[in-house]
Amino acid sequence: MASSTESILSFVNVEKTYAGATKPALQKISLDIAPGEFFSILGPSGSGKTTALRLIAGFETADSGQVILAGRNVTHTPPNKREVHTVFQSYALFPHMTVEENVRYPLRMAGMASGEAAKRVSEVLGLVEMSAFAQRYPHQMSGGQRQRIALARALAGRPKVLLLDEPLGALDLNLRQQMQHVLVRLQRELGMTFVYVTHDQGEALSMSNRVAIVSQGVIQQLGSPADIYFRPSNEFVARFIGKANIVDIDITSSGNGSTATLLGHQFPLPESAPAGKAKYSIRYEALEILEPGASGAEHLAMPAVVRDVLFLGNCLEVKVDCAGKELIAVAPARKGASVQLGGNVQIGFRPSEGVVLHG
């Protein structure tokens, strides 16, 4: 993580409570975002992620703490005095203006000379591959094309930070995936700091350098997509990111390390952990349907009974009963013939792929 002196954007103990609310929307949030970083704020509805974006943009003011942009305290600075632009899900394009006029509009309002504005418009339309649409109107374009124009308009002012507020939410799956590639390419080409707010785990994990998981106004975990996916810090993160089995374990510790007992089966934990009861996360894809007799040191193998099977194309999601506990395992689709409802199977996972959850 960048230190506050190296950051392009920082929150320092930022708190915000809306009038009439019983709980803060954000509770003493501190974070640092590095220059040129693709940073996502991810959380469910009501988590506080949009409040964080509005505080960065200047649409809301923090009750306490500071918002620092490029070394300057902008906590009480109006939106038009911050070098920050926002792209919204709704596009917010003027229907009576052409693409070129829409992109030029904020430059004209800022007093930019006509020649420089024309050059800037041409440049950003090229970046988003929309130069051929300069004289069209918004109603003549698809949702994905309109989103590219909204991006171009935001980029034209060369902000220090580009805020993206659920920008792909109105697009269908194929267009969302296309726009993810566009956003990543633009961010890398420009070296600009992107702060992306979303409830979509796939979007955040696939595009970001780092992700902050927010719930109930608190950062639950902040790290790289891989860290958050494979090493969730608590039960909320494990359940919110991807698909995970959450089970109870009993931990015993000695001078030789820690041992866990799961559904009557013991296995060594890769890292020492405090003795006592704990929650344990096993990703669906980490829990396998083992070949007959395939147990041993690598896997913890357990007998189970198949209760349901879902075909997902490239794989099967297999619901099993293991010692009275419902678990989900993943198997290659080619194993479909050998996974039968009511059938007995061996399931197993590598202890290195499970995580002891805290908090």
PDB file of C-alpha atoms in Angstrom, residues 106-305:
ATOM      1  CA  PRO A 106     -17.199  20.351 -20.136  1.00  0.00           C
ATOM      2  CA  LEU A 107     -14.115  21.716 -21.884  1.00  0.00           C
ATOM      3  CA  ARG A 108     -16.120  24.671 -23.176  1.00  0.00           C
ATOM      4  CA  MET A 109     -17.567  25.273 -19.689  1.00  0.00           C
ATOM      5  CA  ALA A 110     -13.999  25.272 -18.316  1.00  0.00           C
ATOM      6  CA  GLY A 111     -13.044  28.013 -20.788  1.00  0.00           C
ATOM      7  CA  MET A 112     -10.671  25.935 -22.898  1.00  0.00           C
ATOM      8  CA  ALA A 113      -9.683  27.502 -26.227  1.00  0.00           C
ATOM      9  CA  SER A 114     -11.602  26.114 -29.201  1.00  0.00           C
ATOM     10  CA  GLY A 115      -8.552  24.707 -30.968  1.00  0.00           C
ATOM     11  CA  GLU A 116      -7.246  22.941 -27.883  1.00  0.00           C
ATOM     12  CA  ALA A 117     -10.724  21.565 -27.102  1.00  0.00           C
ATOM     13  CA  ALA A 118     -11.084  20.172 -30.635  1.00  0.00           C
ATOM     14  CA  LYS A 119      -7.712  18.458 -30.319  1.00  0.00           C
ATOM     15  CA  ARG A 120      -8.628  17.006 -26.918  1.00  0.00           C
ATOM     16  CA  VAL A 121     -12.000  15.729 -28.199  1.00  0.00           C
ATOM     17  CA  SER A 122     -10.354  14.032 -31.159  1.00  0.00           C
ATOM     18  CA  GLU A 123      -7.776  12.448 -28.864  1.00  0.00           C
ATOM     19  CA  VAL A 124     -10.240  10.922 -26.374  1.00  0.00           C
ATOM     20  CA  LEU A 125     -12.667   9.725 -29.044  1.00  0.00           C
ATOM     21  CA  GLY A 126      -9.733   7.885 -30.580  1.00  0.00           C
ATOM     22  CA  LEU A 127      -8.852   6.363 -27.219  1.00  0.00           C
ATOM     23  CA  VAL A 128     -12.339   4.886 -26.810  1.00  0.00           C
ATOM     24  CA  GLU A 129     -12.496   3.899 -30.519  1.00  0.00           C
ATOM     25  CA  MET A 130     -15.467   6.169 -31.272  1.00  0.00           C
ATOM     26  CA  SER A 131     -13.990   8.653 -33.750  1.00  0.00           C
ATOM     27  CA  ALA A 132     -16.323   7.456 -36.510  1.00  0.00           C
ATOM     28  CA  PHE A 133     -19.360   8.340 -34.363  1.00  0.00           C
ATOM     29  CA  ALA A 134     -18.463  11.974 -33.682  1.00  0.00           C
ATOM     30  CA  GLN A 135     -21.487  13.401 -35.516  1.00  0.00           C
ATOM     31  CA  ARG A 136     -24.069  10.937 -34.241  1.00  0.00           C
ATOM     32  CA  TYR A 137     -26.539  11.545 -31.447  1.00  0.00           C
ATOM     33  CA  PRO A 138     -26.819   9.408 -28.290  1.00  0.00           C
ATOM     34  CA  HIS A 139     -30.136   7.817 -29.363  1.00  0.00           C
ATOM     35  CA  GLN A 140     -28.415   6.473 -32.485  1.00  0.00           C
ATOM     36  CA  MET A 141     -25.976   4.351 -30.472  1.00  0.00           C
ATOM     37  CA  SER A 142     -26.028   1.221 -28.316  1.00  0.00           C
ATOM     38  CA  GLY A 143     -25.609   1.231 -24.546  1.00  0.00           C
ATOM     39  CA  GLY A 144     -21.991   0.181 -24.838  1.00  0.00           C
ATOM     40  CA  GLN A 145     -21.266   2.967 -27.313  1.00  0.00           C
ATOM     41  CA  ARG A 146     -22.956   5.551 -25.085  1.00  0.00           C
ATOM     42  CA  GLN A 147     -20.849   4.369 -22.166  1.00  0.00           C
ATOM     43  CA  ARG A 148     -17.701   4.861 -24.236  1.00  0.00           C
ATOM     44  CA  ILE A 149     -18.808   8.435 -24.967  1.00  0.00           C
ATOM     45  CA  ALA A 150     -19.416   9.081 -21.269  1.00  0.00           C
ATOM     46  CA  LEU A 151     -15.882   7.773 -20.626  1.00  0.00           C
ATOM     47  CA  ALA A 152     -14.424  10.007 -23.318  1.00  0.00           C
ATOM     48  CA  ARG A 153     -16.127  13.071 -21.855  1.00  0.00           C
ATOM     49  CA  ALA A 154     -14.772  12.301 -18.382  1.00  0.00           C
ATOM     50  CA  LEU A 155     -11.263  11.678 -19.705  1.00  0.00           C
ATOM     51  CA  ALA A 156     -11.187  14.828 -21.829  1.00  0.00           C
ATOM     52  CA  GLY A 157     -10.585  17.011 -18.780  1.00  0.00           C
ATOM     53  CA  ARG A 158      -7.552  14.891 -17.781  1.00  0.00           C
ATOM     54  CA  PRO A 159      -8.563  14.423 -14.154  1.00  0.00           C
ATOM     55  CA  LYS A 160      -6.116  13.227 -11.544  1.00  0.00           C
ATOM     56  CA  VAL A 161      -8.673  10.575 -10.523  1.00  0.00           C
ATOM     57  CA  LEU A 162     -11.474   9.058 -12.577  1.00  0.00           C
ATOM     58  CA  LEU A 163     -14.425   7.810 -10.518  1.00  0.00           C
ATOM     59  CA  LEU A 164     -16.622   5.090 -12.005  1.00  0.00           C
ATOM     60  CA  ASP A 165     -19.972   4.551 -10.266  1.00  0.00           C
ATOM     61  CA  GLU A 166     -21.337   1.127 -11.322  1.00  0.00           C
ATOM     62  CA  PRO A 167     -20.755   2.212 -14.955  1.00  0.00           C
ATOM     63  CA  LEU A 168     -21.539  -1.186 -16.500  1.00  0.00           C
ATOM     64  CA  GLY A 169     -24.703  -1.959 -14.547  1.00  0.00           C
ATOM     65  CA  ALA A 170     -27.086  -1.138 -17.392  1.00  0.00           C
ATOM     66  CA  LEU A 171     -25.286  -3.290 -19.983  1.00  0.00           C
ATOM     67  CA  ASP A 172     -25.935  -6.909 -20.895  1.00  0.00           C
ATOM     68  CA  LEU A 173     -23.353  -9.581 -20.057  1.00  0.00           C
ATOM     69  CA  ASN A 174     -21.470  -9.502 -23.365  1.00  0.00           C
ATOM     70  CA  LEU A 175     -21.235  -5.700 -23.397  1.00  0.00           C
ATOM     71  CA  ARG A 176     -20.131  -5.646 -19.751  1.00  0.00           C
ATOM     72  CA  GLN A 177     -17.295  -8.023 -20.554  1.00  0.00           C
ATOM     73  CA  GLN A 178     -16.275  -5.964 -23.594  1.00  0.00           C
ATOM     74  CA  MET A 179     -16.273  -2.771 -21.541  1.00  0.00           C
ATOM     75  CA  GLN A 180     -14.154  -4.380 -18.827  1.00  0.00           C
ATOM     76  CA  HIS A 181     -11.424  -4.894 -21.432  1.00  0.00           C
ATOM     77  CA  VAL A 182     -11.860  -1.296 -22.623  1.00  0.00           C
ATOM     78  CA  LEU A 183     -11.528   0.087 -19.095  1.00  0.00           C
ATOM     79  CA  VAL A 184      -8.423  -1.952 -18.297  1.00  0.00           C
ATOM     80  CA  ARG A 185      -6.785  -0.943 -21.587  1.00  0.00           C
ATOM     81  CA  LEU A 186      -7.568   2.747 -21.063  1.00  0.00           C
ATOM     82  CA  GLN A 187      -6.319   2.738 -17.490  1.00  0.00           C
ATOM     83  CA  ARG A 188      -3.036   1.104 -18.493  1.00  0.00           C
ATOM     84  CA  GLU A 189      -2.509   3.323 -21.535  1.00  0.00           C
ATOM     85  CA  LEU A 190      -3.236   6.549 -19.651  1.00  0.00           C
ATOM     86  CA  GLY A 191      -1.623   5.585 -16.339  1.00  0.00           C
ATOM     87  CA  MET A 192      -4.541   7.363 -14.668  1.00  0.00           C
ATOM     88  CA  THR A 193      -5.938   6.480 -11.253  1.00  0.00           C
ATOM     89  CA  PHE A 194      -9.325   4.758 -11.575  1.00  0.00           C
ATOM     90  CA  VAL A 195     -11.580   4.331  -8.539  1.00  0.00           C
ATOM     91  CA  TYR A 196     -14.301   1.868  -9.447  1.00  0.00           C
ATOM     92  CA  VAL A 197     -17.401   1.367  -7.279  1.00  0.00           C
ATOM     93  CA  THR A 198     -19.426  -1.799  -7.790  1.00  0.00           C
ATOM     94  CA  HIS A 199     -21.408  -4.598  -6.162  1.00  0.00           C
ATOM     95  CA  ASP A 200     -20.209  -7.037  -8.847  1.00  0.00           C
ATOM     96  CA  GLN A 201     -17.406  -9.230  -7.512  1.00  0.00           C
ATOM     97  CA  GLY A 202     -16.351 -10.408 -10.971  1.00  0.00           C
ATOM     98  CA  GLU A 203     -15.850  -6.867 -12.259  1.00  0.00           C
ATOM     99  CA  ALA A 204     -13.780  -5.827  -9.244  1.00  0.00           C
ATOM    100  CA  LEU A 205     -11.579  -8.920  -9.186  1.00  0.00           C
ATOM    101  CA  SER A 206     -10.924  -9.013 -12.924  1.00  0.00           C
ATOM    102  CA  MET A 207      -9.917  -5.368 -13.407  1.00  0.00           C
ATOM    103  CA  SER A 208      -8.369  -4.087 -10.194  1.00  0.00           C
ATOM    104  CA  ASN A 209      -4.884  -3.837  -8.760  1.00  0.00           C
ATOM    105  CA  ARG A 210      -6.437  -3.716  -5.288  1.00  0.00           C
ATOM    106  CA  VAL A 211      -9.940  -4.029  -3.870  1.00  0.00           C
ATOM    107  CA  ALA A 212     -11.511  -2.690  -0.674  1.00  0.00           C
ATOM    108  CA  ILE A 213     -14.408  -4.848   0.532  1.00  0.00           C
ATOM    109  CA  VAL A 214     -16.899  -2.650   2.407  1.00  0.00           C
ATOM    110  CA  SER A 215     -19.813  -3.697   4.614  1.00  0.00           C
ATOM    111  CA  GLN A 216     -21.808  -1.658   7.122  1.00  0.00           C
ATOM    112  CA  GLY A 217     -19.540   1.309   6.582  1.00  0.00           C
ATOM    113  CA  VAL A 218     -16.356  -0.566   7.460  1.00  0.00           C
ATOM    114  CA  ILE A 219     -13.526  -1.884   5.281  1.00  0.00           C
ATOM    115  CA  GLN A 220     -13.658  -5.632   5.877  1.00  0.00           C
ATOM    116  CA  GLN A 221     -10.544  -6.377   3.817  1.00  0.00           C
ATOM    117  CA  LEU A 222      -8.214  -4.476   1.514  1.00  0.00           C
ATOM    118  CA  GLY A 223      -5.771  -6.248  -0.769  1.00  0.00           C
ATOM    119  CA  SER A 224      -5.068  -7.674  -4.184  1.00  0.00           C
ATOM    120  CA  PRO A 225      -7.837  -9.660  -5.891  1.00  0.00           C
ATOM    121  CA  ALA A 226      -5.879 -12.875  -5.315  1.00  0.00           C
ATOM    122  CA  ASP A 227      -5.378 -12.139  -1.604  1.00  0.00           C
ATOM    123  CA  ILE A 228      -9.063 -11.419  -1.118  1.00  0.00           C
ATOM    124  CA  TYR A 229     -10.215 -14.449  -3.077  1.00  0.00           C
ATOM    125  CA  PHE A 230      -7.822 -17.025  -1.671  1.00  0.00           C
ATOM    126  CA  ARG A 231      -7.227 -15.546   1.816  1.00  0.00           C
ATOM    127  CA  PRO A 232     -10.496 -13.928   2.981  1.00  0.00           C
ATOM    128  CA  SER A 233     -10.067 -12.217   6.337  1.00  0.00           C
ATOM    129  CA  ASN A 234     -13.485 -13.075   7.771  1.00  0.00           C
ATOM    130  CA  GLU A 235     -16.740 -14.909   7.121  1.00  0.00           C
ATOM    131  CA  PHE A 236     -18.397 -11.963   5.379  1.00  0.00           C
ATOM    132  CA  VAL A 237     -15.613 -11.695   2.783  1.00  0.00           C
ATOM    133  CA  ALA A 238     -15.512 -15.465   2.252  1.00  0.00           C
ATOM    134  CA  ARG A 239     -19.264 -15.577   1.572  1.00  0.00           C
ATOM    135  CA  PHE A 240     -19.397 -12.366  -0.482  1.00  0.00           C
ATOM    136  CA  ILE A 241     -16.493 -13.167  -2.803  1.00  0.00           C
ATOM    137  CA  GLY A 242     -17.034 -16.234  -4.942  1.00  0.00           C
ATOM    138  CA  LYS A 243     -18.604 -19.403  -3.532  1.00  0.00           C
ATOM    139  CA  ALA A 244     -17.401 -20.991  -0.329  1.00  0.00           C
ATOM    140  CA  ASN A 245     -18.350 -23.705   2.135  1.00  0.00           C
ATOM    141  CA  ILE A 246     -18.177 -22.294   5.670  1.00  0.00           C
ATOM    142  CA  VAL A 247     -17.752 -25.001   8.290  1.00  0.00           C
ATOM    143  CA  ASP A 248     -16.993 -25.238  12.010  1.00  0.00           C
ATOM    144  CA  ILE A 249     -13.639 -26.600  13.140  1.00  0.00           C
ATOM    145  CA  ASP A 250     -11.948 -27.229  16.466  1.00  0.00           C
ATOM    146  CA  ILE A 251      -8.289 -26.201  16.661  1.00  0.00           C
ATOM    147  CA  THR A 252      -5.697 -27.630  19.006  1.00  0.00           C
ATOM    148  CA  SER A 253      -2.187 -26.188  19.206  1.00  0.00           C
ATOM    149  CA  SER A 254       1.106 -27.572  20.380  1.00  0.00           C
ATOM    150  CA  GLY A 255       4.800 -26.979  19.861  1.00  0.00           C
ATOM    151  CA  ASN A 256       4.489 -28.819  16.556  1.00  0.00           C
ATOM    152  CA  GLY A 257       1.845 -26.453  15.151  1.00  0.00           C
ATOM    153  CA  SER A 258      -1.942 -26.465  14.931  1.00  0.00           C
ATOM    154  CA  THR A 259      -4.343 -29.273  14.123  1.00  0.00           C
ATOM    155  CA  ALA A 260      -7.985 -28.870  13.068  1.00  0.00           C
ATOM    156  CA  THR A 261     -10.877 -31.282  13.461  1.00  0.00           C
ATOM    157  CA  LEU A 262     -13.507 -31.005  10.716  1.00  0.00           C
ATOM    158  CA  LEU A 263     -16.600 -33.245  10.784  1.00  0.00           C
ATOM    159  CA  GLY A 264     -14.670 -35.804  12.810  1.00  0.00           C
ATOM    160  CA  HIS A 265     -11.552 -35.718  10.595  1.00  0.00           C
ATOM    161  CA  GLN A 266      -8.236 -34.283  11.742  1.00  0.00           C
ATOM    162  CA  PHE A 267      -5.695 -32.474   9.582  1.00  0.00           C
ATOM    163  CA  PRO A 268      -2.701 -30.187  10.173  1.00  0.00           C
ATOM    164  CA  LEU A 269      -3.144 -26.488   9.498  1.00  0.00           C
ATOM    165  CA  PRO A 270      -0.452 -24.925   7.266  1.00  0.00           C
ATOM    166  CA  GLU A 271      -0.163 -21.991   9.707  1.00  0.00           C
ATOM    167  CA  SER A 272      -0.495 -21.885  13.480  1.00  0.00           C
ATOM    168  CA  ALA A 273      -3.828 -20.642  14.819  1.00  0.00           C
ATOM    169  CA  PRO A 274      -5.268 -19.998  18.291  1.00  0.00           C
ATOM    170  CA  ALA A 275      -6.768 -23.065  19.962  1.00  0.00           C
ATOM    171  CA  GLY A 276     -10.554 -23.257  20.167  1.00  0.00           C
ATOM    172  CA  LYS A 277     -13.557 -23.209  17.868  1.00  0.00           C
ATOM    173  CA  ALA A 278     -13.348 -21.346  14.551  1.00  0.00           C
ATOM    174  CA  LYS A 279     -14.962 -20.955  11.158  1.00  0.00           C
ATOM    175  CA  TYR A 280     -13.191 -22.443   8.163  1.00  0.00           C
ATOM    176  CA  SER A 281     -13.636 -21.589   4.471  1.00  0.00           C
ATOM    177  CA  ILE A 282     -13.261 -24.084   1.614  1.00  0.00           C
ATOM    178  CA  ARG A 283     -13.965 -22.740  -1.873  1.00  0.00           C
ATOM    179  CA  TYR A 284     -16.357 -24.844  -3.928  1.00  0.00           C
ATOM    180  CA  GLU A 285     -13.658 -25.479  -6.520  1.00  0.00           C
ATOM    181  CA  ALA A 286     -11.187 -26.526  -3.815  1.00  0.00           C
ATOM    182  CA  LEU A 287     -13.503 -29.305  -2.639  1.00  0.00           C
ATOM    183  CA  GLU A 288     -13.143 -32.115  -5.168  1.00  0.00           C
ATOM    184  CA  ILE A 289     -14.870 -35.380  -5.973  1.00  0.00           C
ATOM    185  CA  LEU A 290     -11.945 -37.771  -5.569  1.00  0.00           C
ATOM    186  CA  GLU A 291     -11.225 -40.837  -7.607  1.00  0.00           C
ATOM    187  CA  PRO A 292     -11.938 -44.076  -5.700  1.00  0.00           C
ATOM    188  CA  GLY A 293      -9.090 -44.772  -3.277  1.00  0.00           C
ATOM    189  CA  ALA A 294      -7.481 -41.372  -3.927  1.00  0.00           C
ATOM    190  CA  SER A 295      -6.691 -40.266  -0.380  1.00  0.00           C
ATOM    191  CA  GLY A 296      -3.403 -39.735   1.377  1.00  0.00           C
ATOM    192  CA  ALA A 297      -1.226 -36.893   2.567  1.00  0.00           C
ATOM    193  CA  GLU A 298      -2.183 -34.430  -0.169  1.00  0.00           C
ATOM    194  CA  HIS A 299      -5.949 -34.438   0.430  1.00  0.00           C
ATOM    195  CA  LEU A 300      -8.142 -34.725   3.465  1.00  0.00           C
ATOM    196  CA  ALA A 301     -10.606 -37.323   2.170  1.00  0.00           C
ATOM    197  CA  MET A 302     -14.110 -37.770   3.595  1.00  0.00           C
ATOM    198  CA  PRO A 303     -17.044 -39.998   2.615  1.00  0.00           C
ATOM    199  CA  ALA A 304     -20.213 -38.262   1.414  1.00  0.00           C
ATOM    200  CA  VAL A 305     -23.548 -38.890  -0.294  1.00  0.00           C
TER     201      VAL A 305
END
